Coordinates of C-alpha atoms in Angstrom, one line a residue:
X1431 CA 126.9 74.6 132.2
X1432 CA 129.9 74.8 130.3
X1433 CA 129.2 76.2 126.4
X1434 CA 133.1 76.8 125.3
X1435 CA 133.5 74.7 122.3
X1436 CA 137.1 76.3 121.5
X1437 CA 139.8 74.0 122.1
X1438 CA 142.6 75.0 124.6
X1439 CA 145.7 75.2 124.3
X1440 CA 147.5 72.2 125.5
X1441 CA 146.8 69.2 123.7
X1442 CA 145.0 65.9 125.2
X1443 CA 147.5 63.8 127.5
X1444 CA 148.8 60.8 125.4
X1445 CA 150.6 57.8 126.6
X1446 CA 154.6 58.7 125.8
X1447 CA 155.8 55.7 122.9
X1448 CA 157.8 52.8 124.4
X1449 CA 160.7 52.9 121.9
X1450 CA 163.8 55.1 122.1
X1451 CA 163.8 58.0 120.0
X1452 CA 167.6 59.1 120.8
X1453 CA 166.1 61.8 123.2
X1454 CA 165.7 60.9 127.2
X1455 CA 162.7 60.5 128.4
X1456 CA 162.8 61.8 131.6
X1457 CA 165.5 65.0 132.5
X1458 CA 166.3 64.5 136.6
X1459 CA 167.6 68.2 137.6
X1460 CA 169.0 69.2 140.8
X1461 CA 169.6 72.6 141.7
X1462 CA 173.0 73.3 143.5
X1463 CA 174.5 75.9 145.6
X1464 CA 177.7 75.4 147.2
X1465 CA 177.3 71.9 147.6
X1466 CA 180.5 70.7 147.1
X1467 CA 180.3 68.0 149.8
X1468 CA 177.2 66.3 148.7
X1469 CA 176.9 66.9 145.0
X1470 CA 179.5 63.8 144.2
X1471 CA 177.7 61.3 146.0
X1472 CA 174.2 62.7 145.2
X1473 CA 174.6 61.9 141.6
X1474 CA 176.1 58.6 141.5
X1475 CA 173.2 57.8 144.0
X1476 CA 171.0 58.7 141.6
X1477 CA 172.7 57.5 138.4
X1478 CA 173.1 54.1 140.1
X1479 CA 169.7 54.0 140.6
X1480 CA 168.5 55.2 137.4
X1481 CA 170.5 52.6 135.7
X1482 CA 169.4 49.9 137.6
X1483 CA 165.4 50.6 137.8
X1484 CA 164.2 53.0 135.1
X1485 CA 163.0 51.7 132.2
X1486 CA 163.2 54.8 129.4
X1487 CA 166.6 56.8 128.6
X1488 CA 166.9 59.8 131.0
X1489 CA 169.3 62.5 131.7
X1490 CA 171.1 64.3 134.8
X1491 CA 171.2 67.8 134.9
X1492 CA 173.1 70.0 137.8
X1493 CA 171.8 73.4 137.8
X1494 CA 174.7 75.4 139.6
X1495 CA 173.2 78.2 140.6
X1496 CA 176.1 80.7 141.4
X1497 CA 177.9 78.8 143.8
X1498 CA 181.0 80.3 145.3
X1499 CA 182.9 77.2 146.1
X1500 CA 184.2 74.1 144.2
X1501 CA 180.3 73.2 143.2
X1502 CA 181.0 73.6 139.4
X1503 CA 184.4 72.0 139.2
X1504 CA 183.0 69.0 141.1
X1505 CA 179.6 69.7 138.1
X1506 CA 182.0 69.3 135.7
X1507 CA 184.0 66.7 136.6
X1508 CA 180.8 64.8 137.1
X1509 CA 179.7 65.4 133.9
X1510 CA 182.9 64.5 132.0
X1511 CA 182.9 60.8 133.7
X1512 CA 179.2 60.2 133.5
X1513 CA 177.6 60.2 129.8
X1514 CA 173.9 60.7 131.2
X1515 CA 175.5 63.9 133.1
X1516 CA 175.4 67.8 131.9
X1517 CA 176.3 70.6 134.2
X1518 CA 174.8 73.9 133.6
X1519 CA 176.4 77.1 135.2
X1520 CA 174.2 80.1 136.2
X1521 CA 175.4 83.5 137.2
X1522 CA 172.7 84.2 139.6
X1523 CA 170.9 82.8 143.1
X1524 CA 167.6 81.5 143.0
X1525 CA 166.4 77.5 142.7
X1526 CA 163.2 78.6 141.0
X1527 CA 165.5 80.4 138.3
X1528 CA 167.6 77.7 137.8
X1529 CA 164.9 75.0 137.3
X1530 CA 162.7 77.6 134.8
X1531 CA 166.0 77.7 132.8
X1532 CA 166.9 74.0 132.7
X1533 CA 163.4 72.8 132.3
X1534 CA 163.0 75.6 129.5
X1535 CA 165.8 74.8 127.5
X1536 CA 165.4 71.0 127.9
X1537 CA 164.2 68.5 125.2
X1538 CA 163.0 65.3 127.6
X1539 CA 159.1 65.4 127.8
X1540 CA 159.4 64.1 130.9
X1541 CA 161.0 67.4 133.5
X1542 CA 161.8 66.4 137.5
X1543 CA 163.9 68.0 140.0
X1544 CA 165.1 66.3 143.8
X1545 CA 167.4 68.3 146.5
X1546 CA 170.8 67.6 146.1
X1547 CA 170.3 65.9 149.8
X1548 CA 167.9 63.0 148.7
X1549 CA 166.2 63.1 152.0
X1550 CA 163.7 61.5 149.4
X1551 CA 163.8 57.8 149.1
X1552 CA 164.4 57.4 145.6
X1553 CA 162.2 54.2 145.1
X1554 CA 159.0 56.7 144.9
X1555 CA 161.0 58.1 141.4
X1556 CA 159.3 56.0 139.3
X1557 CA 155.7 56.1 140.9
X1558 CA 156.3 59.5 140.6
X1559 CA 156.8 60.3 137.2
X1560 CA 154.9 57.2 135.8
X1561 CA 151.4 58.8 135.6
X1562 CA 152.7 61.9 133.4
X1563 CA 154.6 59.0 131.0
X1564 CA 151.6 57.3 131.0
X1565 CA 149.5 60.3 130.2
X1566 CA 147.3 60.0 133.0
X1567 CA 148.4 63.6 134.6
X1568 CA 149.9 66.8 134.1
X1569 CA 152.3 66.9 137.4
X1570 CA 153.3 64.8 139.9
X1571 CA 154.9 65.4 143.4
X1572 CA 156.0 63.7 146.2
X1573 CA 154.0 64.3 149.4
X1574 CA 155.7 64.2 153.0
X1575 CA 152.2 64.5 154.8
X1576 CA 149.8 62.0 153.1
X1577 CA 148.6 59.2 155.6
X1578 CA 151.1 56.4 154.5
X1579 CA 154.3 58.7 154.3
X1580 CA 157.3 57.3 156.6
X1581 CA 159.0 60.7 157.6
X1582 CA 161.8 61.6 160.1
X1583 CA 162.3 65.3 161.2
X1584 CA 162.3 67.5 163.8
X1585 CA 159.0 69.1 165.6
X1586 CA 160.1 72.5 164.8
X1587 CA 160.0 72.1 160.7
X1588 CA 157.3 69.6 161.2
X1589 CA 155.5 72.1 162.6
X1590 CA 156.4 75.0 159.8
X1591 CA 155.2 72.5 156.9
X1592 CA 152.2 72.1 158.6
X1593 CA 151.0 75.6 159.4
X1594 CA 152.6 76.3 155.1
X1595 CA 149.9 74.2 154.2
X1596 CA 147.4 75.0 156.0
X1597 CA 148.1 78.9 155.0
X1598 CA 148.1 77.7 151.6
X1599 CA 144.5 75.8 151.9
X1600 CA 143.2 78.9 153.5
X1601 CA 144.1 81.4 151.7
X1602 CA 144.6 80.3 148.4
X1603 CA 142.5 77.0 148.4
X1604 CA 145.0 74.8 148.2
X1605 CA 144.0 71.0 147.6
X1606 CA 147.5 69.3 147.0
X1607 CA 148.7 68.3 150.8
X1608 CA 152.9 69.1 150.3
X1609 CA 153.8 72.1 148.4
X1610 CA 157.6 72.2 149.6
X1611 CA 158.9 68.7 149.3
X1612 CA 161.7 69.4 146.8
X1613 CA 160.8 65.9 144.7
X1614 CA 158.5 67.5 141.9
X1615 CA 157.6 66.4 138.2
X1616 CA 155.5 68.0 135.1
X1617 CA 155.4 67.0 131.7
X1618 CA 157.5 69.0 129.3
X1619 CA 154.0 70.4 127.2
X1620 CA 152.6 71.9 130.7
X1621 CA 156.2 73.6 131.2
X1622 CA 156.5 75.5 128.1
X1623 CA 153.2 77.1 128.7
X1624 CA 153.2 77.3 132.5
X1625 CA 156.7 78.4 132.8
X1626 CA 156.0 82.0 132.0
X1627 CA 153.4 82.7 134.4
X1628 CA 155.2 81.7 136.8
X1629 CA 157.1 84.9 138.6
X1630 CA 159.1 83.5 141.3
X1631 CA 163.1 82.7 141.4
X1632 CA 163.3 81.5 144.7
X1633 CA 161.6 78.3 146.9
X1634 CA 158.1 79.7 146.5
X1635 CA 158.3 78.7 142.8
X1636 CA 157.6 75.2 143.5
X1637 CA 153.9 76.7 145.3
X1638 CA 152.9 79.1 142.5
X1639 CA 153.4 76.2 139.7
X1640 CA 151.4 74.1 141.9
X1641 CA 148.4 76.8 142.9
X1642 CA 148.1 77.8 139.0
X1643 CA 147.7 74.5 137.7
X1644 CA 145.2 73.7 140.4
X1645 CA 142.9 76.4 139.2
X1646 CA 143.4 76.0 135.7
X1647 CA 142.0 72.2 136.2
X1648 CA 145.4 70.6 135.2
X1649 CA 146.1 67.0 137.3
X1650 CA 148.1 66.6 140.2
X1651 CA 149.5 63.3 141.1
X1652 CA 150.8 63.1 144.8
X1653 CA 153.1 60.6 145.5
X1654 CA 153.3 59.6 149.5
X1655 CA 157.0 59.2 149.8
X1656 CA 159.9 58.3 152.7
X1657 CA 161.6 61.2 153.7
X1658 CA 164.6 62.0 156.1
X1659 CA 165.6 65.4 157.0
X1660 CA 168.9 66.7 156.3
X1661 CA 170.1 68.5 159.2
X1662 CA 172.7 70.2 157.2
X1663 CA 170.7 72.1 155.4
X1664 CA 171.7 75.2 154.2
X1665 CA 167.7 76.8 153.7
X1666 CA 167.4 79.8 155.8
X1667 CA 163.8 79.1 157.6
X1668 CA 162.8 82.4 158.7
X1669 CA 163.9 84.4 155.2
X1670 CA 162.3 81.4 153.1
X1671 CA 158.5 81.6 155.1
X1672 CA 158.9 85.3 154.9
X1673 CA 159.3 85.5 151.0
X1674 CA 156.7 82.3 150.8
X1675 CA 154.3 84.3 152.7
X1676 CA 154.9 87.6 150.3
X1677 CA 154.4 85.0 147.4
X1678 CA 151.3 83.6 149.0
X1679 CA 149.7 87.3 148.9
X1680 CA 150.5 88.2 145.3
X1681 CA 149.4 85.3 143.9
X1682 CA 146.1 85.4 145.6
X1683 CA 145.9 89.2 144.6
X1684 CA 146.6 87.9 141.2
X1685 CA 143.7 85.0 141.5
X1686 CA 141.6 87.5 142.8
X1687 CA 141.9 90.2 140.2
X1688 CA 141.9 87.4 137.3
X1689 CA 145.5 89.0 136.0
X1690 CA 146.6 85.4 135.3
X1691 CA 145.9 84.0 131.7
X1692 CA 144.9 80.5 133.3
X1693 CA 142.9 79.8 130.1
X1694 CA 146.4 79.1 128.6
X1695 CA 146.7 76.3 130.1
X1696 CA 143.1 74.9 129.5
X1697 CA 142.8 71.1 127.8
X1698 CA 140.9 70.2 124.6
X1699 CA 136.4 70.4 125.7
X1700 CA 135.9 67.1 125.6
X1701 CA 139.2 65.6 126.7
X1702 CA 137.4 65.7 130.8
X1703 CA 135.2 63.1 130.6
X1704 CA 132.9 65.4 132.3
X1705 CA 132.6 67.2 129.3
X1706 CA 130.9 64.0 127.6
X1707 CA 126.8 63.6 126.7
X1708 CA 126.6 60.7 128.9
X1709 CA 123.2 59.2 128.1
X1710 CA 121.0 59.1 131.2
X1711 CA 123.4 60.4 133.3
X1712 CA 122.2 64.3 134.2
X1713 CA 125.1 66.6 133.6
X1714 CA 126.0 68.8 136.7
X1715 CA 122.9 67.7 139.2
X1716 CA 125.0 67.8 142.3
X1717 CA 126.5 71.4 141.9
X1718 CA 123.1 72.6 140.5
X1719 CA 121.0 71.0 143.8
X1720 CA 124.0 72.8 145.7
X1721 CA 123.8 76.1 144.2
X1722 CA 119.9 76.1 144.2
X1723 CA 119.4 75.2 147.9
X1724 CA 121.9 78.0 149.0
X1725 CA 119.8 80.7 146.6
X1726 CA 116.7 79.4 148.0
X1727 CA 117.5 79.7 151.5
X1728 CA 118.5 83.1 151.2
X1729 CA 115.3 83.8 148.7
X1730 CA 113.0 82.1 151.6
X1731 CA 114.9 84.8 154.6
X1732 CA 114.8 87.2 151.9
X1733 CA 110.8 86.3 151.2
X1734 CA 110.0 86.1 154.9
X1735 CA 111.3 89.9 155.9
X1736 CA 109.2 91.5 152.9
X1737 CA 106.1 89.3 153.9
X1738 CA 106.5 90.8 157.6
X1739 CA 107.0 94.0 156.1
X1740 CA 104.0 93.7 154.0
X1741 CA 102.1 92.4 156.9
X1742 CA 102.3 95.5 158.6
X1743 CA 99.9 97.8 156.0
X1744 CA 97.8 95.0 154.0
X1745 CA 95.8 92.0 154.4
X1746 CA 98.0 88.3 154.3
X1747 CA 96.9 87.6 150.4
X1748 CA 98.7 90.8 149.2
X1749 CA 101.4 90.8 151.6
X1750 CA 102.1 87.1 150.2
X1751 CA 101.7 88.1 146.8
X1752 CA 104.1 91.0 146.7
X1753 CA 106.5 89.1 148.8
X1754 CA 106.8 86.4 146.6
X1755 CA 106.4 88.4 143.6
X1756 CA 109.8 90.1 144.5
X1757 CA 111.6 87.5 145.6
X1758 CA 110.6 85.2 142.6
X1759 CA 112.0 88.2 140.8
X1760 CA 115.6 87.9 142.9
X1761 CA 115.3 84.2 143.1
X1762 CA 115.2 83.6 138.8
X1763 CA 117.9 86.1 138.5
X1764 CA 120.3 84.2 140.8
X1765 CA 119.4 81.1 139.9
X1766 CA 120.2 82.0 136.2
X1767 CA 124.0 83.1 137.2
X1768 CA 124.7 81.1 140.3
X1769 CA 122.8 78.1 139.6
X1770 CA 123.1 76.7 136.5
X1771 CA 125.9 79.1 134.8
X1772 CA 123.7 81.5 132.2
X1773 CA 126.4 84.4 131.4
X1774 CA 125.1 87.5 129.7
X1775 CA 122.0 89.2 129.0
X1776 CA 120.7 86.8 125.9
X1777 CA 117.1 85.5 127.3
X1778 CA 117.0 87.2 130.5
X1779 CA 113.2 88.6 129.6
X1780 CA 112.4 85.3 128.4
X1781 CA 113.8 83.5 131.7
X1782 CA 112.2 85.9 133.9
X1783 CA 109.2 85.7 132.3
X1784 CA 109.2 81.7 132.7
X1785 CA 110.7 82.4 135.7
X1786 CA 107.2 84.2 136.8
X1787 CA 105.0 80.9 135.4
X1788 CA 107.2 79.1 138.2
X1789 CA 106.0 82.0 140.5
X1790 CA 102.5 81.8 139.6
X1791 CA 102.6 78.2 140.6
X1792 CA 104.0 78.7 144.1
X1793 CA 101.7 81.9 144.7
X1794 CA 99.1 79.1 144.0
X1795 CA 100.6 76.8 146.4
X1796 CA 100.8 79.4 149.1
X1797 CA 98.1 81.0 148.5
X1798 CA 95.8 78.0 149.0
X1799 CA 98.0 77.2 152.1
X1800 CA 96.9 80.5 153.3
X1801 CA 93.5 80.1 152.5
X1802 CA 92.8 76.9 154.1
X1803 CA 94.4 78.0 157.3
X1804 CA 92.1 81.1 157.4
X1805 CA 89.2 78.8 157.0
X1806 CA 90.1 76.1 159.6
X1807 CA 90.9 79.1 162.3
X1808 CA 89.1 82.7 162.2
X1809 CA 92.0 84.8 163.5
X1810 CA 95.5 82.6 163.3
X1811 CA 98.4 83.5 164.6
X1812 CA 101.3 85.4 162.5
X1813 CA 103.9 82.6 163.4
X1814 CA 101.1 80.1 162.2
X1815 CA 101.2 81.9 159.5
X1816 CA 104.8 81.8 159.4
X1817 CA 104.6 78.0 159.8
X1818 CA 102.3 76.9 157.1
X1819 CA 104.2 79.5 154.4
X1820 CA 107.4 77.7 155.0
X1821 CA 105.9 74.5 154.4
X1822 CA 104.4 75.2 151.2
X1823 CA 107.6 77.1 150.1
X1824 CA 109.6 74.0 151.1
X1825 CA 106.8 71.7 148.7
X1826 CA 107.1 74.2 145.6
X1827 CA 110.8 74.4 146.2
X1828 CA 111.0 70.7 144.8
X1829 CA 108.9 71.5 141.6
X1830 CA 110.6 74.6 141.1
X1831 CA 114.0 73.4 140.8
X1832 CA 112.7 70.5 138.3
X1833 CA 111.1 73.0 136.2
X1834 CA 114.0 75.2 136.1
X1835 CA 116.0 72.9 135.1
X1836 CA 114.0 71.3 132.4
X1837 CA 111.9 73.8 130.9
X1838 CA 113.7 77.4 132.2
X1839 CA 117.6 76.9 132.3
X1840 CA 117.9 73.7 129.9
X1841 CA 121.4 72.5 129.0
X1842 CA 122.3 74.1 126.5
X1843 CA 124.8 76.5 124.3
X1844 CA 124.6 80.0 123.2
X1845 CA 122.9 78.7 119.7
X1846 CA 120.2 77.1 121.4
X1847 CA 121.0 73.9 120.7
X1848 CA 121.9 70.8 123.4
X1849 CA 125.2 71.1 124.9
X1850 CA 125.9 67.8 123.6
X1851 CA 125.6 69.1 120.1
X1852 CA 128.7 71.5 121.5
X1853 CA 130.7 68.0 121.6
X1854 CA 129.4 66.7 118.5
X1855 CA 130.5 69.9 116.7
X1856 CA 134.2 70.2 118.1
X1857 CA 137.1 70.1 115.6
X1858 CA 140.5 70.1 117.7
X1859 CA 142.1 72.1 114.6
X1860 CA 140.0 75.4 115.3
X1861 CA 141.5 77.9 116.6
X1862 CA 141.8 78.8 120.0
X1863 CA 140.1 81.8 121.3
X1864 CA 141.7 85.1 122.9
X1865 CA 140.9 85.9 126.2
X1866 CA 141.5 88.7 128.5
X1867 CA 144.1 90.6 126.3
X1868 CA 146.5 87.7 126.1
X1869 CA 146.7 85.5 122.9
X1870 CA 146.9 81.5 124.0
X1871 CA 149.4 79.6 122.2
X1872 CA 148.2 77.2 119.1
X1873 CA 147.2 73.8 120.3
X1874 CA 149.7 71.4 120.2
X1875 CA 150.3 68.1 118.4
X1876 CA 151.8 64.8 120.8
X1877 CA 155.2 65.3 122.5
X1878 CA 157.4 65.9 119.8
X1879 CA 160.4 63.7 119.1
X1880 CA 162.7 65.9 118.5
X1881 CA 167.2 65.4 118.4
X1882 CA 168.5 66.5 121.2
X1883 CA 170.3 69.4 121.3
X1884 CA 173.9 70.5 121.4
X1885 CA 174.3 71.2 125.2
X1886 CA 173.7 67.6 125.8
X1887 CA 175.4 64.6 126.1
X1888 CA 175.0 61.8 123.2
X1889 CA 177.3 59.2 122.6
X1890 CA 179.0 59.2 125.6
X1891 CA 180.5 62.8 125.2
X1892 CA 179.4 65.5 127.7
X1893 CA 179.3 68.8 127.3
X1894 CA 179.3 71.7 130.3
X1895 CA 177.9 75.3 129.2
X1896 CA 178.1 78.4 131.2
X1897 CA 175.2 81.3 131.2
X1898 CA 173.6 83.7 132.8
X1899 CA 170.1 83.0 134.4
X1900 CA 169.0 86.0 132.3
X1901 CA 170.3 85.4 129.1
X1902 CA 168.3 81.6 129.0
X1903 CA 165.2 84.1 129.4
X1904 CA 165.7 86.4 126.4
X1905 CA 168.0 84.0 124.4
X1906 CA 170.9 86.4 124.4
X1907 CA 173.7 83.5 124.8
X1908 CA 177.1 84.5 125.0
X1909 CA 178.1 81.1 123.3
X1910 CA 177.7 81.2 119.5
X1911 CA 177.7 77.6 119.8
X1912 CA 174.7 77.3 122.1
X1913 CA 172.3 76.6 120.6
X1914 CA 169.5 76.4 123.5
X1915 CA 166.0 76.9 122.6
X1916 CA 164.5 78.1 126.1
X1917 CA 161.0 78.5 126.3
X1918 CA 159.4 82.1 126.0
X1919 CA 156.0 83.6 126.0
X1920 CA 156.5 85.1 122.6
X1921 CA 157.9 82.2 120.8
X1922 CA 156.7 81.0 117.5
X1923 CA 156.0 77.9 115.6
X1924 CA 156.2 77.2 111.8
X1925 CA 153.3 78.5 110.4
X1926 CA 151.5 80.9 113.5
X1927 CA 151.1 83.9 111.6
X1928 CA 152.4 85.8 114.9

């Protein structure tokens, strides 16, 4: 039963505008590191393609992440023949650093990053970044193990991708099938606010941005894709599923404790549909039936050991009664968290106190279960007993649940009024709540529009900058003439009265 009426932080997914605004749509990054050989022929790959099949105005970016050979000469040169080219130089190792500083500092609403290989095919590009254009999702990536991939590779990284995922599903509940496939999309909106929770430099950074906006309810669109392995690849298997196993274990640590600010990254209430008074259609039925048949089954184990307990010092009538008294107890209090979502102690005397009518009625039905067994057979057995108390449990089970859930747990919000009143009442200019110690950011209007900036290539000029991975994180550029506007947790908008 949700009852948040706040609005979150990100704003509802829009449909990008057609036209050209003079900034590219869609910013294609690949992350480099002495790749001399195949950066060349990478790019015009891609640019050839781009030019030919994508519809919007897009953008190249090489990330050179502190490559020691002739990587950023072959960047720049690159960039100074090819107007939809930039180069970007970092001082320091990592692919997850360099794509948190590109994507930070870039103005395309539309972020993507492929391996400088392409062991992608490249026609998936546009299936893959045409749901976040559209608006339809948050990220997109390609997916090497869904049932209509075409993939060649070896059984031994076969083999690893597998058991990654399966890890991933295990341990951290992982639903997307491909976590590593370096062919990865996410609107520019989700960036700025996942981007800083988002700890890892290295190849587990693709896995963490994928497992936080999983549990924070954002959309991920997988794309099945044709994929050919390189098998000149310079990843280092054993180091990489070592540090993706370390990464695995904080982040669940971090899930587990609730140290992540997930409601950052929370959408308008009312932008699910599921959020919607949907006339005639019951709101949460299936989870509810779910969660009350679990709590039932353990109340009717739980009922059954005090009634043989009971059993033991007192006639069948009390041992019933006080068995079911207790577990009615038990049963309300569970069904009011588990069941149907009641947080806090506002009404708990009240809902125990229906929850003891609902009692009454069942020590009714068993009662008079017990009674006309005792007058069909003088002396019955205890399993008959047993028997004919399960069977009147299983009958008042039914008209429990409906009278929970229409006269003791209703829908609806803190106020007492219908949850559908919640909707009614929303305004998406009130401001968002604080939760767990963090502040969330101010909701945000559409994708912005906005020039590009400096570092950028426009009107067939190209421009190459040169920074450390650090200084794109605390704006410290040694270029005056920089003027990059990365994304950080404390920044500020025109009129936030931080």
């Amino acid at each position: 039963m949700r009852t948040d009426s706040s609005p979150g932080t990100l704003p509802a997914r829009e449909h990008l505008p057609a036209g050209n605004a003079g900034t590219p749509v869609l910013d294609v990054v690949i992350p480099v590191y002495n790749e001399e050989k195949d950066l060349g022929p990478c790019v015009l790959r891609l640019h050839d393609h781009l030019k030919r099949t994508f519809p919007y105005a897009y953008r190249i970016t090489i990330a050179d992440n502190a490559s020691t050979d002739t990587t950023p000469q072959v960047a720049k040169r690159l960039a100074a023949e090819i107007a939809e080219v930039t180069s970007f130089r970092l001082e320091q190792k990592g692919r997850g650093r360099a794509l948190r500083t590109v994507w930070s500092a870039s103005d395309a609403p539309i972020l993507a990053y492929m391996d400088v290989d392409l062991s992608t095919d490249l026609n998936a590009l546009l299936p893959l970044v045409a749901p976040l254009i559209s608006g339809h999702s948050d990220l997109a990536i390609g997916s090497r193990l869904a049932r209509s991939s075409r993939v060649v590779r070896g059984a031994k990284r076969e083999f690893i991708s597998r058991s990654y995922n399966l890890i991933l599903r295990g341990s951290l509940q992982a639903r997307f099938s491909d976590a590593q496939c370096g062919f990865k999309a996410i609107r520019r909106d989700v960036a700025q606010v996942l981007l800083p929770l988002i700890e890892d430099t290295g190849w587990f950074f693709d896995t963490e941005m994928l497992v936080l906006a999983e549990r924070a309810g954002l959309r991920i669109h997988e794309v099945p894709v044709d994929w050919v392995d390189d098998p000149d690849s310079t990843v280092h298997i054993v180091k990489t599923a070592t540090d993706d196993l370390r990464g695995v274990w904080r982040v669940g640590k971090a899930l587990a404790t609730g140290a992540l600010p997930l409601d950052r990254l929370t959408r308008p209430f009312g932008d699910d549909p599921r959020d919607r008074d949907v006339q005639d259609v019951p709101k949460g039925l299936a989870r509810q039936l779910v969660g009350f048949c679990v709590v039932g089954g353990l109340s009717t184990l739980f009922y059954l050991v005090l009634y043989s307990l009971f059993r033991e010092f007192s006639g069948s009538q009390i041992a019933n009664a006080l068995a079911l008294l207790v577990s009615a107890v038990a049963n309300t209090a569970a069904n009011r968290r588990l069941t149907f979502g009641v947080r806090g102690r506002g009404g708990a005397v009240r809902h125990q106190a229906q929850g003891l009518v609902v009692f009454g009625i069942g020590l009714a039905l068993t009662s008079g279960s017990l009674a006309a067994l005792n007058a069909a057979s003088s002396d019955p057995a205890h399993s008959t007993e047993l028997a004919v108390l399960i069977a009147a449990n299983l009958a008042a089970t039914v008209l429990r649940f409906l009278l929970f859930r229409a006269w003791v747990f209703p829908d609806r919000d803190d106020t007492g009024r219908p949850e559908s009143a919640v909707v009614a009442q929303h305004h998406p200019s009130s401001p968002a709540r604080t939760t767990g110690g963090y502040r969330p950011y101010p909701p945000r209007g559409p994708l912005p529009q906005r020039p590009a900036h400096p570092p950028y290539a426009q009107n067939g000029t190209t421009t190459t900058t040169q920074f450390r991975a650090g200084e794109a994180a605390d704006g410290t550029w040694r270029d005056a003439t920089v003027q990059l506007q990365p994304v950080r947790p404390h920044d500020t908008e025109p009129g936030d009265p931080r």
